[in-house]
mmCIF file of C-alpha atoms in Angstrom:
data_model
loop_
_atom_site.group_PDB
_atom_site.id
_atom_site.type_symbol
_atom_site.label_atom_id
_atom_site.label_comp_id
_atom_site.label_asym_id
_atom_site.label_seq_id
_atom_site.Cartn_x
_atom_site.Cartn_y
_atom_site.Cartn_z
ATOM 1 C CA MET A 1 109.548 190.965 72.532
ATOM 2 C CA LYS A 2 106.036 190.000 71.444
ATOM 3 C CA LYS A 3 103.424 189.144 74.051
ATOM 4 C CA GLY A 4 103.342 185.398 73.420
ATOM 5 C CA LEU A 5 107.121 185.066 73.504
ATOM 6 C CA ALA A 6 107.279 187.205 76.613
ATOM 7 C CA LEU A 7 104.991 184.856 78.533
ATOM 8 C CA LEU A 8 107.017 181.819 77.479
ATOM 9 C CA ALA A 9 110.187 183.550 78.646
ATOM 10 C CA VAL A 10 108.606 184.250 82.037
ATOM 11 C CA LEU A 11 107.493 180.635 82.404
ATOM 12 C CA ALA A 12 110.973 179.362 81.517
ATOM 13 C CA ALA A 13 112.555 181.737 84.004
ATOM 14 C CA THR A 14 110.279 180.963 86.927
ATOM 15 C CA ALA A 15 110.911 177.243 86.461
ATOM 16 C CA CYS A 16 114.449 177.863 87.656
ATOM 17 C CA GLY A 17 113.702 180.486 90.280
ATOM 18 C CA ALA A 18 114.907 183.554 88.411
ATOM 19 C CA THR A 19 112.194 185.686 89.974
ATOM 20 C CA ASP A 20 112.787 185.002 93.657
ATOM 21 C CA PRO A 21 115.204 187.720 94.828
ATOM 22 C CA SER A 22 113.879 187.820 98.394
ATOM 23 C CA PRO A 23 113.293 185.134 101.004
ATOM 24 C CA GLY A 24 109.493 185.216 100.746
ATOM 25 C CA GLY A 25 107.503 182.284 102.091
ATOM 26 C CA GLY A 26 106.131 182.239 105.610
ATOM 27 C CA GLY A 27 107.084 181.055 109.072
ATOM 28 C CA ALA A 28 110.541 180.753 110.560
ATOM 29 C CA PRO A 29 113.386 180.195 108.030
ATOM 30 C CA GLY A 30 113.996 176.477 107.605
ATOM 31 C CA GLU A 31 110.684 175.417 109.103
ATOM 32 C CA GLY A 32 109.470 172.426 107.079
ATOM 33 C CA TRP A 33 112.605 172.295 104.897
ATOM 34 C CA ARG A 34 115.215 169.523 105.130
ATOM 35 C CA GLU A 35 118.751 170.028 103.825
ATOM 36 C CA LEU A 36 120.313 167.282 101.689
ATOM 37 C CA ALA A 37 124.059 167.769 101.998
ATOM 38 C CA GLY A 38 126.950 166.415 99.959
ATOM 39 C CA SER A 39 126.416 167.897 96.507
ATOM 40 C CA PRO A 40 129.376 167.091 94.215
ATOM 41 C CA LEU A 41 128.517 170.095 92.036
ATOM 42 C CA SER A 42 130.148 173.496 92.392
ATOM 43 C CA PRO A 43 128.064 176.531 93.392
ATOM 44 C CA ARG A 44 125.978 177.719 90.437
ATOM 45 C CA HIS A 45 122.742 179.151 89.200
ATOM 46 C CA ALA A 46 120.552 178.533 86.132
ATOM 47 C CA ALA A 47 121.019 174.742 86.196
ATOM 48 C CA LEU A 48 118.297 172.475 84.819
ATOM 49 C CA GLY A 49 116.547 170.037 87.148
ATOM 50 C CA LEU A 50 114.498 166.976 86.102
ATOM 51 C CA TRP A 51 112.754 164.184 88.000
ATOM 52 C CA THR A 52 113.249 160.610 86.765
ATOM 53 C CA GLY A 53 110.805 159.025 89.179
ATOM 54 C CA THR A 54 113.496 158.120 91.709
ATOM 55 C CA GLU A 55 116.230 160.728 91.276
ATOM 56 C CA ALA A 56 116.630 164.432 90.618
ATOM 57 C CA LEU A 57 118.994 165.205 87.746
ATOM 58 C CA ILE A 58 120.816 168.554 88.071
ATOM 59 C CA VAL A 59 122.689 169.501 84.898
ATOM 60 C CA GLY A 60 124.518 172.542 83.546
ATOM 61 C CA GLY A 61 124.141 176.068 84.836
ATOM 62 C CA ALA A 62 126.544 178.977 85.199
ATOM 63 C CA ASP A 63 129.006 180.104 87.853
ATOM 64 C CA ASP A 64 129.186 183.808 87.010
ATOM 65 C CA ALA A 65 127.730 186.387 89.380
ATOM 66 C CA ILE A 66 123.944 186.671 89.303
ATOM 67 C CA CYS A 67 122.755 189.884 87.763
ATOM 68 C CA PRO A 68 120.361 191.744 90.091
ATOM 69 C CA PRO A 69 116.909 192.627 88.714
ATOM 70 C CA ASN A 70 116.831 195.651 86.360
ATOM 71 C CA ALA A 71 120.647 195.741 86.173
ATOM 72 C CA ASP A 72 122.776 195.665 83.023
ATOM 73 C CA CYS A 73 125.240 192.752 83.303
ATOM 74 C CA ALA A 74 127.445 190.868 80.886
ATOM 75 C CA ALA A 75 126.382 187.300 80.040
ATOM 76 C CA ASP A 76 128.513 184.327 81.046
ATOM 77 C CA PRO A 77 130.339 183.100 77.890
ATOM 78 C CA THR A 78 131.141 179.648 79.339
ATOM 79 C CA PRO A 79 128.154 177.758 80.779
ATOM 80 C CA LEU A 80 128.706 174.453 82.591
ATOM 81 C CA ALA A 81 128.324 170.892 81.279
ATOM 82 C CA ASP A 82 128.640 168.739 84.399
ATOM 83 C CA GLY A 83 125.775 167.231 86.351
ATOM 84 C CA ALA A 84 124.764 164.920 89.159
ATOM 85 C CA ALA A 85 121.836 162.787 90.300
ATOM 86 C CA LEU A 86 120.328 162.841 93.796
ATOM 87 C CA ASP A 87 118.099 160.231 95.419
ATOM 88 C CA PRO A 88 116.066 162.260 97.957
ATOM 89 C CA ALA A 89 114.972 159.088 99.761
ATOM 90 C CA THR A 90 118.542 158.224 100.732
ATOM 91 C CA GLY A 91 120.216 161.621 100.344
ATOM 92 C CA LYS A 92 122.898 160.039 98.135
ATOM 93 C CA TRP A 93 124.442 161.911 95.211
ATOM 94 C CA ARG A 94 126.254 160.496 92.172
ATOM 95 C CA ARG A 95 128.095 162.193 89.364
ATOM 96 C CA ILE A 96 126.761 161.739 85.832
ATOM 97 C CA ALA A 97 128.563 162.106 82.517
ATOM 98 C CA ASP A 98 129.090 165.643 81.273
ATOM 99 C CA ALA A 99 126.641 166.910 78.675
ATOM 100 C CA PRO A 100 128.148 167.159 75.162
ATOM 101 C CA VAL A 101 127.230 170.842 75.085
ATOM 102 C CA PRO A 102 127.547 173.184 78.083
ATOM 103 C CA PHE A 103 124.407 175.202 78.789
ATOM 104 C CA SER A 104 122.657 177.374 81.314
ATOM 105 C CA TRP A 105 118.891 177.530 81.661
ATOM 106 C CA GLY A 106 116.959 175.285 79.311
ATOM 107 C CA GLN A 107 113.963 172.999 79.459
ATOM 108 C CA GLY A 108 113.616 169.256 79.554
ATOM 109 C CA VAL A 109 111.402 166.241 80.178
ATOM 110 C CA VAL A 110 111.883 162.591 81.080
ATOM 111 C CA VAL A 111 110.388 160.021 78.711
ATOM 112 C CA GLY A 112 110.851 156.422 79.780
ATOM 113 C CA THR A 113 114.550 155.885 80.509
ATOM 114 C CA SER A 114 115.773 159.038 78.754
ATOM 115 C CA ALA A 115 115.883 162.729 79.586
ATOM 116 C CA TYR A 116 115.473 165.120 76.659
ATOM 117 C CA ILE A 117 116.866 168.624 77.045
ATOM 118 C CA LEU A 118 116.505 171.717 74.890
ATOM 119 C CA PRO A 119 119.085 174.257 76.115
ATOM 120 C CA SER A 120 118.139 177.925 76.064
ATOM 121 C CA GLN A 121 121.020 178.396 73.628
ATOM 122 C CA GLY A 122 118.836 176.259 71.359
ATOM 123 C CA ARG A 123 121.325 174.622 68.997
ATOM 124 C CA GLN A 124 120.169 171.025 69.397
ATOM 125 C CA VAL A 125 118.154 168.623 71.542
ATOM 126 C CA LEU A 126 120.221 166.486 73.920
ATOM 127 C CA GLU A 127 119.222 163.005 75.061
ATOM 128 C CA TYR A 128 120.613 161.600 78.307
ATOM 129 C CA ARG A 129 120.147 157.822 78.582
ATOM 130 C CA ILE A 130 119.813 157.476 82.312
ATOM 131 C CA GLY A 131 120.636 153.791 82.780
ATOM 132 C CA GLU A 132 123.597 153.975 80.411
ATOM 133 C CA ASP A 133 124.901 157.322 81.738
ATOM 134 C CA ARG A 134 125.377 158.373 78.121
ATOM 135 C CA TRP A 135 124.515 161.452 76.064
ATOM 136 C CA THR A 136 123.504 161.635 72.407
ATOM 137 C CA LEU A 137 122.375 164.416 70.088
ATOM 138 C CA VAL A 138 118.843 164.149 68.685
ATOM 139 C CA GLN A 139 118.096 165.238 65.138
ATOM 140 C CA VAL A 140 114.939 167.365 65.058
ATOM 141 C CA PRO A 141 112.700 168.534 62.196
ATOM 142 C CA PHE A 142 112.420 172.060 63.618
ATOM 143 C CA LYS A 143 114.754 174.880 64.536
ATOM 144 C CA PRO A 144 115.528 174.329 68.234
ATOM 145 C CA ASP A 145 115.961 178.090 68.771
ATOM 146 C CA SER A 146 112.478 178.935 67.431
ATOM 147 C CA TRP A 147 110.511 178.791 70.698
ATOM 148 C CA TYR A 148 109.668 175.116 70.650
ATOM 149 C CA GLN A 149 108.667 173.476 73.923
ATOM 150 C CA LEU A 150 109.072 169.844 75.019
ATOM 151 C CA LEU A 151 106.397 167.675 76.638
ATOM 152 C CA ALA A 152 106.334 164.056 77.804
ATOM 153 C CA ALA A 153 103.229 162.264 76.492
ATOM 154 C CA GLY A 154 103.297 158.732 77.804
ATOM 155 C CA GLY A 155 106.239 157.029 76.082
ATOM 156 C CA ARG A 156 106.485 159.781 73.484
ATOM 157 C CA LEU A 157 108.249 163.116 73.247
ATOM 158 C CA VAL A 158 106.196 166.009 71.901
ATOM 159 C CA ALA A 159 107.782 169.189 70.547
ATOM 160 C CA TYR A 160 105.328 172.015 69.999
ATOM 161 C CA SER A 161 105.605 175.597 68.843
ATOM 162 C CA GLY A 162 105.037 178.241 71.494
ATOM 163 C CA SER A 163 103.612 180.828 69.127
ATOM 164 C CA ASP A 164 102.311 181.366 65.592
ATOM 165 C CA GLU A 165 102.905 185.133 65.773
ATOM 166 C CA THR A 166 105.717 185.191 63.237
ATOM 167 C CA VAL A 167 105.015 182.046 61.245
ATOM 168 C CA GLU A 168 102.700 179.079 61.703
ATOM 169 C CA SER A 169 104.870 176.127 62.713
ATOM 170 C CA PRO A 170 103.860 172.466 62.969
ATOM 171 C CA ASP A 171 104.021 170.371 66.128
ATOM 172 C CA TYR A 172 105.807 166.999 66.253
ATOM 173 C CA VAL A 173 105.887 163.752 68.190
ATOM 174 C CA LEU A 174 108.902 161.463 68.538
ATOM 175 C CA ASP A 175 108.611 157.707 68.854
ATOM 176 C CA ALA A 176 111.400 157.113 71.359
ATOM 177 C CA ALA A 177 111.675 153.454 70.363
ATOM 178 C CA THR A 178 112.293 154.141 66.664
ATOM 179 C CA GLY A 179 113.721 157.660 66.799
ATOM 180 C CA ALA A 180 111.289 158.785 64.084
ATOM 181 C CA TRP A 181 109.489 162.138 64.211
ATOM 182 C CA ARG A 182 106.077 162.719 62.679
ATOM 183 C CA GLU A 183 104.120 165.901 62.268
ATOM 184 C CA LEU A 184 100.970 166.202 64.344
ATOM 185 C CA PRO A 185 97.680 167.084 62.650
ATOM 186 C CA ALA A 186 97.126 170.843 62.477
ATOM 187 C CA ASP A 187 95.093 172.069 65.430
ATOM 188 C CA PRO A 188 91.606 173.496 64.815
ATOM 189 C CA GLN A 189 92.301 176.807 66.574
ATOM 190 C CA GLY A 190 94.203 178.462 63.723
ATOM 191 C CA ARG A 191 97.117 180.822 64.322
ATOM 192 C CA SER A 192 97.565 181.667 67.985
ATOM 193 C CA TYR A 193 100.028 182.743 70.673
ATOM 194 C CA ASP A 194 100.908 181.679 74.227
ATOM 195 C CA ARG A 195 100.583 178.048 73.089
ATOM 196 C CA THR A 196 101.159 175.368 75.714
ATOM 197 C CA MET A 197 100.258 171.686 75.884
ATOM 198 C CA ALA A 198 99.466 169.214 78.650
ATOM 199 C CA TRP A 199 99.128 165.414 78.649
ATOM 200 C CA THR A 200 96.106 163.784 80.273
ATOM 201 C CA GLY A 201 97.267 160.181 79.886
ATOM 202 C CA ARG A 202 95.137 159.776 76.780
ATOM 203 C CA GLU A 203 95.058 163.106 74.966
ATOM 204 C CA LEU A 204 97.178 166.151 74.320
ATOM 205 C CA VAL A 205 95.393 169.319 75.382
ATOM 206 C CA LEU A 206 96.403 172.536 73.631
ATOM 207 C CA PHE A 207 95.921 175.835 75.434
ATOM 208 C CA ASP A 208 96.353 179.045 73.470
ATOM 209 C CA LYS A 209 95.020 182.513 72.706
ATOM 210 C CA LYS A 210 93.568 183.794 69.464
ATOM 211 C CA LEU A 211 95.999 185.826 67.384
ATOM 212 C CA VAL A 212 94.467 189.301 67.029
ATOM 213 C CA PRO A 213 96.038 192.681 66.104
ATOM 214 C CA ASN A 214 95.873 194.163 69.624
ATOM 215 C CA PRO A 215 95.324 191.412 72.203
ATOM 216 C CA GLY A 216 93.733 192.613 75.411
ATOM 217 C CA GLN A 217 93.111 196.162 74.162
ATOM 218 C CA ASN A 218 89.304 196.103 74.146
ATOM 219 C CA GLU A 219 88.586 192.755 75.758
ATOM 220 C CA PRO A 220 90.698 190.117 77.490
ATOM 221 C CA SER A 221 92.534 187.468 75.497
ATOM 222 C CA LEU A 222 91.138 184.379 77.180
ATOM 223 C CA THR A 223 92.553 180.872 77.178
ATOM 224 C CA ARG A 224 91.140 178.455 74.594
ATOM 225 C CA ALA A 225 91.480 174.668 74.621
ATOM 226 C CA ALA A 226 91.388 171.723 72.214
ATOM 227 C CA ALA A 227 92.276 168.042 72.690
ATOM 228 C CA LEU A 228 94.116 165.685 70.348
ATOM 229 C CA ASP A 229 93.777 161.899 70.480
ATOM 230 C CA LEU A 230 97.268 160.743 69.485
ATOM 231 C CA ALA A 231 96.011 157.273 68.575
ATOM 232 C CA THR A 232 93.467 158.498 66.018
ATOM 233 C CA GLY A 233 94.956 161.882 65.129
ATOM 234 C CA THR A 234 91.576 163.487 65.832
ATOM 235 C CA TRP A 235 91.121 166.902 67.436
ATOM 236 C CA ARG A 236 88.073 168.006 69.404
ATOM 237 C CA LEU A 237 87.336 171.552 70.490
ATOM 238 C CA LEU A 238 86.769 172.216 74.182
ATOM 239 C CA PRO A 239 84.796 175.169 75.549
ATOM 240 C CA ASN A 240 86.693 178.421 75.895
ATOM 241 C CA SER A 241 87.663 179.433 79.409
ATOM 242 C CA GLN A 242 87.333 182.642 81.392
ATOM 243 C CA ILE A 243 90.973 182.545 82.549
ATOM 244 C CA LEU A 244 93.938 184.599 81.378
ATOM 245 C CA TYR A 245 96.949 182.257 81.739
ATOM 246 C CA THR A 246 97.670 179.330 79.427
ATOM 247 C CA ALA A 247 100.150 177.672 81.838
ATOM 248 C CA PRO A 248 101.313 175.952 84.004
ATOM 249 C CA TRP A 249 99.225 172.764 84.313
ATOM 250 C CA LEU A 250 99.150 169.901 86.807
ATOM 251 C CA LEU A 251 97.201 166.714 86.081
ATOM 252 C CA SER A 252 95.263 165.734 89.196
ATOM 253 C CA ASP A 253 92.529 163.089 89.327
ATOM 254 C CA GLY A 254 91.848 163.481 85.614
ATOM 255 C CA LYS A 255 91.614 167.271 85.776
ATOM 256 C CA LEU A 256 94.125 169.883 84.605
ATOM 257 C CA VAL A 257 94.844 172.533 87.234
ATOM 258 C CA ASN A 258 96.422 175.932 86.580
ATOM 259 C CA PRO A 259 97.074 177.179 90.152
ATOM 260 C CA THR A 260 97.954 180.793 89.270
ATOM 261 C CA LEU A 261 96.270 183.112 91.770
ATOM 262 C CA GLY A 262 95.218 186.671 91.049
ATOM 263 C CA ASP A 263 93.166 188.371 88.360
ATOM 264 C CA ALA A 264 93.118 191.369 86.024
ATOM 265 C CA ASP A 265 90.471 193.818 84.799
ATOM 266 C CA GLY A 266 92.351 195.612 82.036
ATOM 267 C CA GLY A 267 93.320 198.637 84.122
ATOM 268 C CA GLU A 268 91.959 202.169 84.011
ATOM 269 C CA VAL A 269 92.322 202.533 80.247
ATOM 270 C CA GLY A 270 90.456 199.874 78.286
ATOM 271 C CA ASN A 271 88.874 198.366 81.381
ATOM 272 C CA TRP A 272 87.106 195.072 80.639
ATOM 273 C CA GLY A 273 84.221 195.706 83.000
ATOM 274 C CA ARG A 274 85.136 192.957 85.431
ATOM 275 C CA ALA A 275 88.112 191.000 86.693
ATOM 276 C CA TYR A 276 89.138 187.734 85.049
ATOM 277 C CA PRO A 277 91.066 185.102 87.039
ATOM 278 C CA ASN A 278 94.572 184.079 86.008
ATOM 279 C CA GLY A 279 94.148 180.356 86.716
ATOM 280 C CA GLY A 280 91.451 177.704 86.847
ATOM 281 C CA ILE A 281 90.602 174.019 86.482
ATOM 282 C CA LEU A 282 89.607 172.086 83.344
ATOM 283 C CA ASP A 283 87.992 168.653 83.209
ATOM 284 C CA PRO A 284 89.078 167.502 79.716
ATOM 285 C CA ALA A 285 86.588 164.625 79.692
ATOM 286 C CA THR A 286 83.554 166.890 80.055
ATOM 287 C CA GLY A 287 85.006 170.210 78.892
ATOM 288 C CA GLN A 288 83.838 171.879 82.095
ATOM 289 C CA TRP A 289 85.847 174.723 83.615
ATOM 290 C CA ALA A 290 85.878 175.483 87.335
ATOM 291 C CA ALA A 291 87.372 178.152 89.573
ATOM 292 C CA LEU A 292 90.331 177.514 91.834
ATOM 293 C CA PRO A 293 89.598 176.974 95.516
ATOM 294 C CA GLU A 294 89.513 180.335 97.233
ATOM 295 C CA ARG A 295 92.604 181.358 99.129
ATOM 296 C CA PRO A 296 91.740 183.802 101.937
ATOM 297 C CA GLY A 297 93.680 186.997 101.379
ATOM 298 C CA GLY A 298 94.801 186.064 97.875
ATOM 299 C CA GLY A 299 98.560 186.253 97.518
ATOM 300 C CA GLU A 300 101.102 184.606 95.242
ATOM 301 C CA THR A 301 101.229 181.051 93.933
ATOM 302 C CA SER A 302 104.158 178.729 94.614
ATOM 303 C CA GLY A 303 102.597 175.806 92.738
ATOM 304 C CA ALA A 304 100.261 172.863 93.216
ATOM 305 C CA ARG A 305 100.522 169.196 94.081
ATOM 306 C CA SER A 306 98.375 166.104 93.846
ATOM 307 C CA ALA A 307 98.757 162.828 95.713
ATOM 308 C CA THR A 308 101.736 161.807 93.555
ATOM 309 C CA SER A 309 102.992 164.764 91.501
ATOM 310 C CA ALA A 310 103.466 168.516 91.584
ATOM 311 C CA ILE A 311 104.477 171.696 89.810
ATOM 312 C CA PHE A 312 106.441 174.429 91.581
ATOM 313 C CA THR A 313 106.837 177.930 90.209
ATOM 314 C CA GLY A 314 108.320 180.032 92.996
ATOM 315 C CA LEU A 315 109.593 180.306 96.548
ATOM 316 C CA ARG A 316 106.983 182.817 97.652
ATOM 317 C CA GLY A 317 103.301 182.225 98.246
ATOM 318 C CA SER A 318 101.128 179.161 98.715
ATOM 319 C CA VAL A 319 100.891 175.672 97.245
ATOM 320 C CA LEU A 320 97.493 174.239 96.290
ATOM 321 C CA ASP A 321 96.877 170.715 97.581
ATOM 322 C CA THR A 322 94.485 169.371 94.967
ATOM 323 C CA THR A 323 93.593 166.351 97.123
ATOM 324 C CA THR A 324 92.008 168.588 99.766
ATOM 325 C CA GLY A 325 91.336 171.776 97.816
ATOM 326 C CA THR A 326 93.285 173.819 100.351
ATOM 327 C CA TRP A 327 96.222 176.222 100.107
ATOM 328 C CA GLU A 328 99.349 175.708 102.200
ATOM 329 C CA PRO A 329 101.804 178.579 102.757
ATOM 330 C CA LEU A 330 105.298 177.651 101.571
ATOM 331 C CA PRO A 331 107.753 178.100 104.459
ATOM 332 C CA THR A 332 110.675 180.460 104.026
ATOM 333 C CA LEU A 333 113.705 178.773 102.482
ATOM 334 C CA PRO A 334 116.860 179.265 104.589
ATOM 335 C CA GLY A 335 119.693 181.392 103.304
ATOM 336 C CA GLY A 336 118.163 184.770 102.546
ATOM 337 C CA ARG A 337 118.006 186.169 99.031
ATOM 338 C CA ARG A 338 118.121 183.540 96.307
ATOM 339 C CA SER A 339 117.753 183.918 92.561
ATOM 340 C CA GLY A 340 118.453 181.477 89.743
ATOM 341 C CA ALA A 341 117.772 178.403 91.897
ATOM 342 C CA THR A 342 116.787 175.094 90.305
ATOM 343 C CA TYR A 343 113.337 173.697 91.077
ATOM 344 C CA VAL A 344 112.461 170.004 90.843
ATOM 345 C CA ALA A 345 109.082 168.459 91.623
ATOM 346 C CA ALA A 346 110.365 165.250 93.231
ATOM 347 C CA GLY A 347 107.077 163.421 93.187
ATOM 348 C CA ARG A 348 104.940 165.789 95.240
ATOM 349 C CA ASP A 349 107.915 167.201 97.169
ATOM 350 C CA PHE A 350 109.727 170.449 96.351
ATOM 351 C CA LEU A 351 113.486 170.165 95.806
ATOM 352 C CA VAL A 352 115.513 173.384 95.468
ATOM 353 C CA PHE A 353 119.177 173.455 94.436
ATOM 354 C CA GLY A 354 121.742 176.249 94.277
ATOM 355 C CA GLY A 355 121.164 179.775 93.086
ATOM 356 C CA GLY A 356 122.254 182.744 95.109
ATOM 357 C CA TRP A 357 122.524 186.496 94.974
ATOM 358 C CA GLY A 358 125.197 188.585 93.262
ATOM 359 C CA GLU A 359 128.544 186.821 93.686
ATOM 360 C CA ASP A 360 127.243 184.652 96.548
ATOM 361 C CA LEU A 361 126.508 181.401 94.701
ATOM 362 C CA ARG A 362 125.463 178.195 96.457
ATOM 363 C CA ASN A 363 125.290 174.465 95.897
ATOM 364 C CA ASP A 364 123.031 173.676 98.848
ATOM 365 C CA THR A 365 119.973 171.463 98.359
ATOM 366 C CA TRP A 366 116.682 171.611 100.253
ATOM 367 C CA LEU A 367 113.566 169.423 100.255
ATOM 368 C CA TRP A 368 110.042 170.374 101.346
ATOM 369 C CA PRO A 369 108.217 169.062 103.231
#
């Protein structure tokens, strides 16, 4: 797998907890977590979770045994199609209509009153009309299995290519009201890899890395940025960063925050002369980059949250509170080893559903804090 595609695969996996085989966290198990009982869904892993603004949608997944890390296991030939919605404020669940195509893993976003889902199997984009409890298939101008990513941009759905390594592919925006796709203007960065996008409320910001023959061999491949005004179709270049990771991003008080802790110096062979941080903060309005708040002792990142929203990437490590600039250790989730769990940023709260270890699958649901 090429480097750009490998990073996208890691990001997709960590969004559903595939890399959390051990309890992790800190403090006594259960401390700070609240269980929301009554799930109508069967035990499973690899389900997709989305936040509508009031409910968490849990859809699909698989009920085969979870393959331990570094093991050779057969894939589940029959993913699941059923789903449910949970209101964390009341703890009430409700069944939703089955998806027209069963799937495990996948990515999705909520735009207005619809959820758009691109299953990892990648045959088509699914639209779930939340108020109508109805599914439709969305015609797309790209191959869904060609590493496209989905992004909510106001009332629009953006589909962008994750890499130009094999072929340069255009990006698209869907007008949800008319159902019409249009191609976005070509970005000014040229061919690149590890492409991700974030929405600031006014502009799309593209993060990527320059496509070179041997990225990182003699010098680090650093994150670049450019912003697109969707209203005018005009791009503007932003200053290059000194960070290594092009995702994930949380919008907080007008700034885009990549909370990934840690750094790299290139190793013993091909050392870069100094360490470069994995994450950082960009102010799109000014183009200024800033370092993450220091976390004493370093450690792993579980995500970040603002006053109203969040991103969560794991069950081990600390969460950055962007309102205070401080790191908060994520308490240990009850239940021991858990892989393949579903993560949902329910506002600024962390909702975790299902997952398990080996043949021990679960359908329990936990909310933090």
